């Protein structure tokens, strides 16, 4: 009885799936899926190598500081960094006094209540504050940015596939819409106010190219030349740190744990062999 | 316990004797996972995965309880409190990465455990109850994992919750009220998040309870073994402790090494980047996919693209997805071959490996976008999945000529070592 019922159910599901497959296959051949500009012109992130790649990789503090400089002088005008505090910058090699100064001189002020009147007011950020947001709310952000809300950048490099390379590729990937694309898909001309970038999922991005000229940010003595490529690379490194600030302790703890586990597992294997030595199995 | 030659518990320390006379807990442990449980001597490494599953549950409970101390189940703060765990809680990143990857590793070892059971037909009499309880654990695990994935309140959390509860919406007439009732609203929100957190905390302990039943049911007939021949006498078994505790210790070491590699060196490899974007009901992700361990079932769900007369394709997909798991409950009565082990079943063995490949293909298609050729491939693969269990498996026994079975476990062991049985 169970087997007859099973046979019928199996026949129904398998049969209908095969019928669906055949109908789908006929439709696929008679009306092949329409190619889209996104499918054909979207590019995977460029390959780019960093000091923190691999299981032994470490952040390059000088690079993170340069990246922070790019963030504060360029990105922070529109993008928030809401999960990062000023005091976290100690990881980048800044000392307490420097962090205090960075917080105090930050262009955006921290919203707070005026201690005298109880009215909404702002004050200078202190190291324990998170980075204040450039816009009071999403409506203000959208109104100021052609209706597109600049996303928070704290987790950006973890929120995209190959995030670090993605950020780097996006920042260096702005270009004219290829003539080939317009020839093939005449309807998908980049709308006014958007910018063509093949590394962006739907190819047209609201953000205008933020890094446009060499020397846009002035790097300190002994640092590499601030080319667009270098600045993009540095800010992508900085955003990797904001997304994964504990990466170095994670990797170094991982090595110690693996070393311990290798020894422990070897001992466990030896005791297993020892206990079973006299028993055939 | 199961065999008359099992060791008997004789407390040595006076304290243990004192406890045992008043509460025979030491005796219970001794008989369950100590020297009082005789186990076939020929188990291979695939028998490690039961203990490893229990270990994975322990990791989830410990890391989960610690994280619950820092988590806020409210749609306004949930995402931020998870980031708080990652950034500001001492060792929080380790807890969270261990918990997220721990779920994956739990499913890896449980899938290996289930496929071990399928290959060696561990579900056959007299172990049907062990199999059925195991499937209940599997269902509870799926529910727990699904609700746990909602808690960080990222984009995949939100849209996954919407899609999965939406499956109930496919049921005619009562579907939509059921979906609304499950979510506590028309879309995932605070009510859903709170109840999911509550249940996500509860269900692991229900799982632990069913595991006790699972082990209890196992101890009635005793463990199965790779020959599928039942234990005939004391020469066929060794006490669980120290023999299998030692072997499981080694297995646990390998498990921990692989787990550590994932947690410390590739913690986000098995996750989806979209879940690092805070939930936004107004922005649908391009491809909504569940966690990898649900992909085979997700592929079955999406394989139904045509209505069957008055039954809509979506409802068919939902029915098929649930059927793909529920049919496993009938396995002991679908497979009629008296031979258990796939080692002695040449035809069954071939189909078993096709099934393994089939489930891997389904998994791949389930993780891929819902477009061609993946839909067509998953239709063929899903068709095989149902045919395998419901049509092929019951028929194999009639056509198959099993290989000769060894006389006993000891005979098989000695033959392997080139010796004759005494």
XYZ file of C-alpha atoms in Angstrom:
703
model
C 0.000 0.000 0.000
C 2.779 2.425 0.962
C 4.707 1.443 -2.128
C 1.736 1.843 -4.482
C 1.018 5.291 -3.059
C 4.694 6.212 -3.300
C 4.831 4.987 -6.872
C 1.874 7.166 -7.862
C 3.200 10.252 -6.082
C 6.646 9.687 -7.566
C 5.163 9.253 -11.016
C 3.173 12.463 -10.626
C 6.034 14.677 -9.421
C 8.704 13.209 -11.704
C 6.341 13.084 -14.657
C 5.168 16.653 -14.280
C 8.747 17.861 -13.811
C 9.785 16.158 -17.029
C 6.768 17.618 -18.834
C 7.693 21.054 -17.441
C 11.264 20.477 -18.582
C 10.086 19.674 -22.112
C 7.743 22.662 -22.255
C 10.534 24.862 -20.881
C 13.007 23.471 -23.389
C 10.613 24.106 -26.298
C 10.066 27.658 -25.072
C 13.820 28.086 -24.637
C 14.467 27.072 -28.241
C 11.519 28.881 -29.809
C 11.932 32.037 -27.731
C 15.490 32.172 -26.439
C 15.989 34.497 -23.451
C 16.533 38.099 -24.548
C 20.087 39.302 -23.951
C 20.319 42.308 -21.644
C 22.913 45.052 -21.443
C 23.544 44.156 -17.762
C 24.329 40.553 -18.688
C 26.711 41.422 -21.478
C 28.493 44.502 -20.221
C 28.662 44.032 -16.466
C 32.227 43.278 -15.365
C 33.509 41.371 -12.368
C 35.836 43.352 -10.096
C 39.423 43.814 -11.252
C 42.116 41.834 -9.570
C 44.011 43.908 -7.024
C 46.428 42.723 -4.361
C 46.787 43.987 -0.798
C 49.017 43.504 2.208
C 46.079 41.918 4.077
C 45.436 39.172 1.513
C 45.941 35.600 2.596
C 45.976 33.899 5.990
C 49.065 35.821 7.182
C 48.130 39.206 5.774
C 48.204 42.374 7.882
C 46.792 45.821 7.316
C 49.316 48.388 6.142
C 48.746 51.204 8.654
C 50.167 53.881 6.379
C 47.774 52.749 3.656
C 44.801 52.769 6.070
C 45.716 56.319 7.125
C 45.862 57.406 3.479
C 42.539 55.675 2.869
C 41.062 57.451 5.890
C 42.311 60.711 4.462
C 40.512 59.991 1.179
C 37.390 59.048 3.105
C 37.397 62.198 5.205
C 38.195 64.556 2.361
C 36.013 62.978 -0.333
C 33.583 60.195 0.652
C 32.425 61.587 3.989
C 30.684 64.478 2.271
C 27.841 62.110 1.370
C 28.495 58.696 2.978
C 28.062 57.805 6.622
C 30.223 55.401 8.606
C 27.753 54.714 11.363
C 29.262 51.601 12.963
C 32.749 53.070 13.400
C 33.832 55.282 16.314
C 36.608 57.842 16.269
C 38.408 55.894 19.001
C 38.591 52.916 16.622
C 41.108 54.943 14.602
C 43.715 53.853 17.164
C 43.965 50.702 15.012
C 45.332 52.884 12.221
C 48.213 54.041 14.391
C 46.839 57.395 15.560
C 47.521 58.288 19.208
C 44.957 59.535 21.697
C 45.687 63.224 21.120
C 45.479 62.835 17.354
C 42.133 61.021 17.626
C 40.790 63.749 19.898
C 41.843 66.344 17.357
C 40.334 64.400 14.436
C 37.019 64.134 16.292
C 37.032 67.771 17.379
C 37.778 69.067 13.885
C 35.407 66.731 12.055
C 33.337 68.728 9.576
C 30.041 67.163 10.621
C 28.887 67.688 14.177
C 27.243 65.181 16.451
C 23.543 65.802 17.091
C 22.753 66.135 20.756
C 20.485 67.980 23.120
C 21.594 71.385 24.290
C 22.277 70.804 28.009
C 20.898 74.230 28.924
C 17.756 74.529 26.847
C 16.930 70.899 26.004
C 16.566 71.917 22.362
C 18.031 69.800 19.585
C 21.555 71.038 18.897
C 24.931 69.758 17.765
C 28.288 69.505 19.470
C 31.848 68.620 18.530
C 32.321 64.832 18.378
C 34.451 63.110 21.032
C 36.495 59.916 20.465
C 33.743 57.648 21.852
C 31.216 58.959 19.291
C 30.460 57.119 16.093
C 31.211 59.107 12.944
C 28.268 61.529 12.621
C 26.091 61.126 9.545
C 26.267 63.747 6.796
C 22.475 63.832 6.416
C 19.912 64.035 9.179
C 17.806 61.293 7.622
C 17.152 59.370 4.427
C 14.757 61.974 3.087
C 17.400 64.678 3.400
C 19.989 62.334 1.850
C 17.751 61.555 -1.115
C 16.804 65.214 -1.595
C 20.445 66.250 -1.758
C 21.543 63.448 -4.079
C 19.202 63.335 -7.025
C 16.891 60.946 -5.177
C 19.554 58.293 -4.488
C 20.541 57.615 -0.880
C 24.319 57.272 -0.450
C 24.732 53.960 1.414
C 26.550 53.666 4.723
C 30.110 52.511 4.075
C 30.952 50.734 7.366
C 30.260 47.284 5.936
C 30.483 48.002 2.226
C 33.395 45.687 1.475
C 31.551 42.775 3.116
C 28.232 43.656 1.523
C 29.425 43.033 -2.052
C 31.032 40.013 -3.674
C 34.843 40.484 -3.541
C 34.088 43.764 -1.777
C 37.541 45.324 -1.560
C 38.216 44.742 -5.246
C 34.663 45.903 -5.993
C 35.138 49.265 -4.276
C 38.478 49.750 -6.033
C 37.033 48.745 -9.414
C 33.966 50.937 -9.019
C 36.044 54.004 -8.127
C 38.357 53.503 -11.080
C 35.751 52.090 -13.466
C 33.862 55.206 -14.627
C 33.922 55.564 -18.384
C 31.931 56.648 -21.425
C 29.126 54.297 -22.292
C 30.672 52.036 -24.970
C 29.436 52.665 -28.511
C 29.087 48.921 -28.920
C 26.537 48.831 -26.084
C 24.437 51.611 -27.610
C 24.573 49.906 -30.978
C 23.282 46.665 -29.493
C 20.883 48.136 -26.988
C 19.839 51.588 -28.261
C 17.201 51.956 -25.510
C 19.541 51.800 -22.574
C 21.389 55.064 -22.912
C 22.616 56.173 -19.506
C 19.937 58.589 -18.217
C 20.854 62.140 -17.379
C 22.178 62.412 -13.832
C 23.488 58.855 -13.822
C 26.989 57.701 -14.651
C 28.080 54.670 -16.626
C 30.191 52.174 -14.689
C 30.484 48.548 -15.836
C 31.355 47.342 -12.317
C 27.989 48.494 -10.972
C 25.270 45.825 -11.100
C 22.913 47.720 -13.413
C 25.684 49.690 -15.140
C 24.328 53.163 -14.302
C 25.220 54.699 -11.011
C 23.883 57.821 -9.320
C 27.234 58.629 -7.715
C 29.348 60.958 -9.850
C 32.987 59.896 -10.183
C 34.354 60.923 -6.759
C 38.062 60.566 -7.566
C 38.807 62.535 -10.682
C 42.287 64.008 -10.609
C 45.740 63.169 -9.383
C 46.540 65.120 -6.245
C 42.867 65.549 -5.300
C 43.996 64.517 -1.814
C 47.448 65.591 -0.645
C 49.383 62.691 0.807
C 52.134 63.284 3.363
C 55.889 63.044 2.959
C 57.252 59.697 1.801
C 53.854 58.421 0.696
C 53.076 57.221 -2.839
C 51.819 59.654 -5.441
C 48.060 60.279 -4.981
C 46.955 59.036 -8.383
C 43.299 58.139 -8.822
C 44.331 54.486 -8.855
C 46.335 54.855 -5.627
C 43.584 56.780 -3.840
C 40.979 54.207 -4.881
C 43.215 51.411 -3.669
C 43.839 53.144 -0.341
C 40.226 53.991 0.390
C 39.191 50.409 -0.486
C 41.774 49.220 2.054
C 40.385 51.631 4.642
C 36.844 50.370 4.021
C 38.069 46.799 4.386
C 39.278 47.764 7.833
C 35.974 49.476 8.725
C 34.088 46.331 7.736
C 36.455 43.889 9.413
C 38.363 45.758 12.137
C 39.241 42.554 13.981
C 40.804 40.822 10.993
C 44.354 40.871 12.341
C 43.471 39.414 15.715
C 41.242 36.873 13.953
C 44.059 35.653 11.737
C 46.698 35.557 14.441
C 44.326 33.768 16.846
C 43.515 31.367 14.007
C 47.157 30.402 13.566
C 47.559 29.688 17.282
C 44.313 27.708 17.346
C 45.333 25.660 14.311
C 48.717 24.919 15.803
C 47.085 23.737 19.012
C 44.526 21.671 17.125
C 47.170 19.993 14.977
C 49.056 18.884 18.083
C 45.875 17.832 19.899
C 44.565 15.929 16.891
C 47.880 14.149 16.417
C 47.755 13.074 20.065
C 44.121 11.999 19.653
C 45.103 9.967 16.601
C 47.969 8.312 18.464
C 45.753 7.396 21.399
C 43.137 6.059 18.992
C 45.759 3.849 17.293
C 47.120 2.815 20.643
C 43.742 1.774 22.044
C 42.857 -0.172 18.904
C 46.320 -1.704 18.441
C 45.266 -5.147 19.624
C 41.816 -5.088 18.025
C 41.346 -5.889 14.355
C 38.682 -3.779 12.752
C 21.346 -2.625 27.641
C 21.195 -4.196 24.292
C 23.564 -7.144 24.642
C 23.863 -9.635 27.503
C 27.656 -9.337 27.541
C 27.606 -5.576 28.063
C 29.803 -4.368 30.920
C 27.987 -3.575 34.135
C 28.467 -0.387 36.010
C 30.390 -0.863 39.238
C 31.212 2.449 40.858
C 34.762 2.538 42.194
C 34.847 5.864 43.991
C 32.655 5.985 47.113
C 31.170 9.284 45.961
C 30.025 7.778 42.676
C 28.533 4.841 44.556
C 26.723 7.230 46.850
C 25.306 9.162 43.903
C 24.468 6.039 41.912
C 22.405 4.578 44.751
C 20.340 7.746 44.983
C 20.262 8.875 41.357
C 21.603 6.355 38.833
C 22.866 9.076 36.517
C 26.463 7.781 36.383
C 25.025 4.412 35.386
C 22.966 6.025 32.631
C 25.995 7.806 31.165
C 28.076 4.631 31.489
C 25.484 2.619 29.596
C 24.784 5.313 27.012
C 28.224 6.494 25.944
C 30.600 4.674 28.265
C 32.040 1.193 28.541
C 28.560 -0.245 29.098
C 27.528 0.118 25.459
C 28.916 -2.599 23.183
C 29.401 -1.371 19.601
C 30.331 -3.353 16.478
C 34.108 -3.411 16.113
C 34.105 -2.653 12.376
C 32.610 0.846 12.213
C 34.332 3.103 9.700
C 34.863 6.859 9.901
C 31.358 7.547 8.592
C 30.097 6.504 12.010
C 31.818 9.543 13.532
C 29.205 11.967 12.281
C 26.571 11.272 14.921
C 28.865 12.388 17.709
C 30.087 15.284 15.555
C 26.489 16.447 15.071
C 26.036 16.510 18.825
C 29.261 18.472 19.100
C 28.041 20.974 16.504
C 24.805 21.455 18.481
C 26.846 22.160 21.620
C 28.912 24.780 19.753
C 25.707 26.438 18.535
C 24.129 26.479 21.986
C 27.209 27.903 23.717
C 27.997 30.586 21.116
C 24.300 31.360 20.705
C 23.674 31.889 24.410
C 26.634 34.257 24.627
C 25.416 36.247 21.642
C 21.868 36.419 22.980
C 23.348 38.363 25.896
C 24.254 41.168 23.482
C 21.545 40.924 20.853
C 18.399 43.044 20.633
C 15.433 41.416 18.887
C 13.909 44.615 17.592
C 13.789 45.649 13.980
C 15.202 49.085 14.835
C 18.323 47.804 16.553
C 18.856 44.145 15.561
C 21.324 44.809 12.752
C 23.246 47.272 14.885
C 23.463 44.964 17.896
C 24.974 42.253 15.693
C 27.595 44.786 14.589
C 28.034 45.710 18.259
C 28.858 42.047 18.935
C 31.342 42.100 16.054
C 33.099 45.298 17.083
C 32.670 46.122 20.741
C 32.095 42.839 22.575
C 35.318 41.125 23.655
C 35.687 38.033 21.475
C 32.285 38.811 19.986
C 33.522 38.386 16.426
C 34.636 34.870 17.344
C 31.242 34.010 18.840
C 29.357 35.291 15.833
C 31.600 33.757 13.182
C 31.637 30.465 15.102
C 27.838 30.558 15.323
C 27.280 31.417 11.648
C 29.803 28.871 10.400
C 28.743 26.452 13.112
C 25.316 26.264 11.485
C 26.961 25.362 8.189
C 29.172 22.752 9.808
C 26.180 21.342 11.700
C 24.457 20.774 8.368
C 27.616 19.369 6.745
C 28.015 16.695 9.422
C 24.279 15.974 9.558
C 24.106 15.556 5.774
C 27.040 13.136 5.919
C 25.284 11.360 8.800
C 22.065 11.076 6.760
C 23.841 9.863 3.628
C 25.729 7.316 5.752
C 22.298 6.100 6.860
C 21.102 5.970 3.257
C 24.112 4.024 1.968
C 24.133 1.474 4.761
C 20.312 1.443 4.973
C 20.502 2.220 8.673
C 16.769 2.986 8.517
C 15.798 -0.689 8.131
C 14.252 -2.825 10.865
C 14.841 -2.801 13.750
C 16.146 0.790 13.571
C 13.161 2.559 11.962
C 12.517 4.624 15.069
C 16.124 5.862 15.105
C 15.679 7.032 11.513
C 12.303 8.688 12.128
C 13.571 10.570 15.172
C 16.623 11.619 13.179
C 14.374 13.109 10.519
C 12.446 15.017 13.179
C 15.766 16.430 14.393
C 16.564 17.391 10.799
C 13.244 19.226 10.415
C 13.762 21.034 13.718
C 17.264 21.979 12.611
C 15.932 23.454 9.392
C 13.350 25.514 11.266
C 15.958 26.685 13.776
C 18.488 27.604 11.091
C 15.906 29.474 9.050
C 14.754 31.537 12.019
C 18.335 32.141 13.119
C 19.197 33.541 9.713
C 16.420 36.119 10.104
C 17.800 37.498 13.366
C 20.663 39.693 12.006
C 17.912 41.520 10.076
C 19.955 41.927 6.925
C 18.522 41.999 3.432
C 18.605 38.205 2.998
C 17.143 37.770 6.487
C 14.173 39.924 5.645
C 13.547 38.686 2.132
C 14.257 35.081 3.049
C 11.635 35.341 5.795
C 9.224 36.861 3.330
C 9.780 34.157 0.702
C 9.694 31.198 3.096
C 6.588 32.316 4.966
C 5.165 33.157 1.558
C 5.296 29.427 0.781
C 2.398 28.975 3.179
C 0.591 31.668 1.249
C 0.469 29.252 -1.689
C -2.000 27.031 0.173
C -5.471 27.671 -1.216
C -8.021 29.653 0.837
C -6.276 29.464 4.235
C -2.773 30.205 2.932
C -2.713 33.951 3.321
C -4.284 34.014 6.778
C -1.709 31.401 7.828
C 1.146 33.513 6.491
C -0.162 36.578 8.301
C -0.571 34.544 11.481
C 2.982 33.139 11.242
C 4.504 36.578 10.735
C 2.204 38.444 13.098
C 1.613 40.925 10.301
C 1.421 41.276 6.563
C 5.184 41.426 6.122
C 8.161 40.502 8.311
C 8.474 43.065 11.077
C 8.998 43.377 14.766
C 6.411 40.721 15.626
C 8.063 38.188 13.335
C 11.567 39.060 14.525
C 10.620 38.661 18.179
C 8.866 35.335 17.783
C 11.660 33.995 15.593
C 14.169 34.923 18.272
C 12.063 33.272 20.952
C 11.675 30.084 18.920
C 15.286 30.145 17.772
C 16.267 30.034 21.427
C 13.745 27.314 22.258
C 14.165 24.838 19.415
C 17.802 23.822 20.043
C 16.724 22.487 23.419
C 13.870 20.605 21.769
C 16.498 19.206 19.389
C 18.614 18.166 22.365
C 15.562 16.360 23.783
C 14.854 14.517 20.552
C 18.558 13.594 20.349
C 18.146 11.845 23.693
C 15.240 9.864 22.221
C 17.305 9.213 19.071
C 20.138 7.723 21.146
C 17.717 5.858 23.375
C 16.068 4.254 20.334
C 19.526 3.432 18.970
C 20.479 1.601 22.139
C 17.626 -0.891 21.876
C 19.000 -2.741 18.810
C 22.519 -1.253 19.124
C 24.527 0.460 16.384
C 24.429 -0.797 12.832
C 27.727 -1.422 11.010
C 29.252 -1.357 7.494
C 28.497 -5.032 6.772
C 24.852 -4.654 7.764
C 25.107 -8.057 9.475
C 23.760 -7.960 13.018
C 25.996 -8.564 16.014
C 26.175 -12.303 16.792
C 28.256 -12.396 19.942
C 30.775 -10.679 22.197
C 33.599 -11.163 19.666
C 31.763 -8.778 17.297
C 31.728 -5.786 19.621
C 33.997 -3.502 21.603
C 32.871 -1.239 24.449
C 32.052 2.302 23.311
C 34.558 3.646 25.808
C 37.516 3.711 25.268
C 37.353 2.376 21.710
C 34.923 4.757 20.083
C 35.470 7.667 22.422
C 39.080 7.583 21.212
C 38.069 7.322 17.585
C 35.508 10.115 18.021
C 38.175 12.195 19.725
C 40.284 11.968 16.601
C 37.233 12.719 14.423
C 36.429 15.743 16.579
C 40.005 16.965 16.093
C 39.647 16.846 12.302
C 36.250 18.556 12.605
C 37.687 21.341 14.731
C 40.604 21.884 12.337
C 38.282 22.362 9.362
C 35.921 24.463 11.478
C 38.796 26.681 12.651
C 39.963 27.201 9.065
C 36.468 28.413 8.153
C 35.967 30.603 11.244
C 39.405 32.220 11.322
C 40.354 32.407 7.667
C 37.148 32.488 5.627
C 34.318 33.422 7.965
C 32.118 34.969 5.281
C 32.827 32.441 2.556
C 29.602 30.498 3.169
C 27.469 33.580 3.805
C 25.790 35.975 1.406
C 27.123 39.560 1.086
C 23.583 40.973 0.969
C 23.110 40.076 4.614
C 25.611 42.801 5.486
C 23.056 45.296 4.143
C 20.426 46.246 6.684
C 16.904 44.978 5.923
C 15.000 47.304 3.638
C 11.383 46.423 2.810
C 11.462 48.823 -0.139
C 14.431 47.282 -1.949
C 14.268 43.696 -3.176
C 17.643 41.974 -3.709
C 18.349 40.887 -7.283
C 18.534 37.215 -6.310
C 16.958 35.987 -3.096
C 18.673 32.786 -2.030
C 18.559 30.940 1.264
C 21.657 29.588 3.004
C 23.535 26.882 1.073
C 22.129 24.011 3.133
C 18.640 24.730 1.813
C 19.647 24.986 -1.830
C 18.621 21.461 -2.939
C 15.132 22.025 -1.534
C 14.969 25.530 -2.948
C 15.799 24.106 -6.380
C 12.912 21.627 -6.061
C 10.595 24.473 -5.052
C 11.521 26.510 -8.109
C 11.554 23.569 -10.522
C 7.781 23.703 -10.906
C 7.114 26.306 -13.578
C 3.803 25.132 -15.050
C 0.372 24.812 -13.461
C -1.062 21.310 -13.374
C -4.646 21.976 -14.443
C -6.194 23.739 -11.450
C -3.099 23.378 -9.188
C -0.873 26.468 -9.503
C 2.830 25.869 -10.130
C 3.760 27.651 -6.903
C 1.605 25.310 -4.813
C 3.064 22.305 -6.636
C 6.537 23.543 -5.824
C 5.648 23.957 -2.158
C 4.046 20.506 -2.003
C 7.035 18.950 -3.759
C 9.499 20.662 -1.473
C 7.758 19.380 1.638
C 7.269 15.968 -0.008
C 10.991 15.749 -0.759
C 11.659 15.666 2.986
C 8.532 13.864 4.145
C 9.129 10.944 1.787
C 12.231 10.103 3.805
C 9.909 9.122 6.673
C 8.591 6.259 4.522
C 12.012 4.984 3.514
C 12.023 1.969 5.865
C 8.934 0.691 4.053
C 9.929 1.689 0.553
C 13.221 -0.177 0.471
C 12.271 -3.859 0.728
C 15.684 -5.439 0.221
C 16.637 -7.587 3.223
C 20.285 -6.607 2.732
C 21.289 -3.438 4.538
C 24.741 -2.422 3.455
C 25.295 -0.852 0.051
C 28.583 -2.753 -0.043
C 26.634 -5.918 -0.887
C 24.063 -4.311 -3.161
C 25.645 -3.673 -6.583
C 22.593 -2.113 -8.244
C 21.516 -0.052 -5.229
C 25.050 1.271 -4.898
C 25.034 2.688 -8.426
C 21.741 4.474 -7.849
C 22.980 5.724 -4.473
C 25.894 7.515 -6.093
C 23.605 8.931 -8.777
C 21.468 10.298 -5.941
C 24.499 11.914 -4.296
C 25.418 13.576 -7.584
C 21.778 14.522 -8.135
C 21.490 16.278 -4.772
C 24.751 18.150 -5.454
C 23.394 19.308 -8.819
C 20.135 20.370 -7.150
C 22.160 22.267 -4.564
C 24.125 24.078 -7.249
C 20.959 25.024 -9.143
C 19.243 26.128 -5.931
C 22.031 28.642 -5.290
C 22.047 29.893 -8.877
C 19.699 32.592 -10.194
C 16.265 31.361 -11.307
C 17.035 31.444 -15.003
C 17.951 29.011 -17.757
C 19.680 26.652 -17.950
C 19.488 26.185 -14.162
C 15.707 25.781 -14.078
C 15.788 23.058 -16.725
C 18.663 21.263 -15.023
C 16.871 21.377 -11.670
C 13.708 19.993 -13.293
C 15.558 16.906 -14.466
C 17.443 16.598 -11.178
C 14.262 17.000 -9.105
C 12.505 14.424 -11.283
C 15.300 11.983 -10.524
C 15.134 12.788 -6.808
C 11.479 11.740 -6.589
C 11.929 8.809 -8.954
C 14.872 7.565 -6.920
C 13.031 7.295 -3.625
C 9.499 6.595 -4.773
C 9.957 4.434 -7.871
C 13.505 3.104 -8.260
C 14.290 2.239 -4.647
C 11.199 0.005 -4.126
C 11.899 -1.758 -7.430
C 15.641 -2.380 -7.001
C 15.084 -5.159 -4.474
C 13.136 -7.166 -7.068
C 15.826 -6.968 -9.729
C 18.965 -7.013 -7.667
C 21.071 -10.031 -6.799
C 22.941 -9.082 -3.615
C 26.524 -10.226 -3.087
C 27.030 -12.963 -0.498
C 27.044 -11.555 3.027
C 29.766 -12.456 5.520
C 28.720 -14.871 8.269
C 29.453 -12.347 10.975
C 31.153 -9.046 11.681
C 34.229 -10.849 13.004
C 34.388 -13.003 9.893
C 34.301 -9.897 7.703
C 36.992 -8.218 9.805
C 39.275 -11.245 9.715
C 38.708 -11.730 5.987
C 39.810 -8.133 5.470
C 43.034 -8.923 7.308
C 43.494 -12.163 5.319
C 42.762 -14.490 8.206
C 40.141 -17.198 8.614
C 37.624 -16.988 11.432
C 38.315 -19.294 14.344
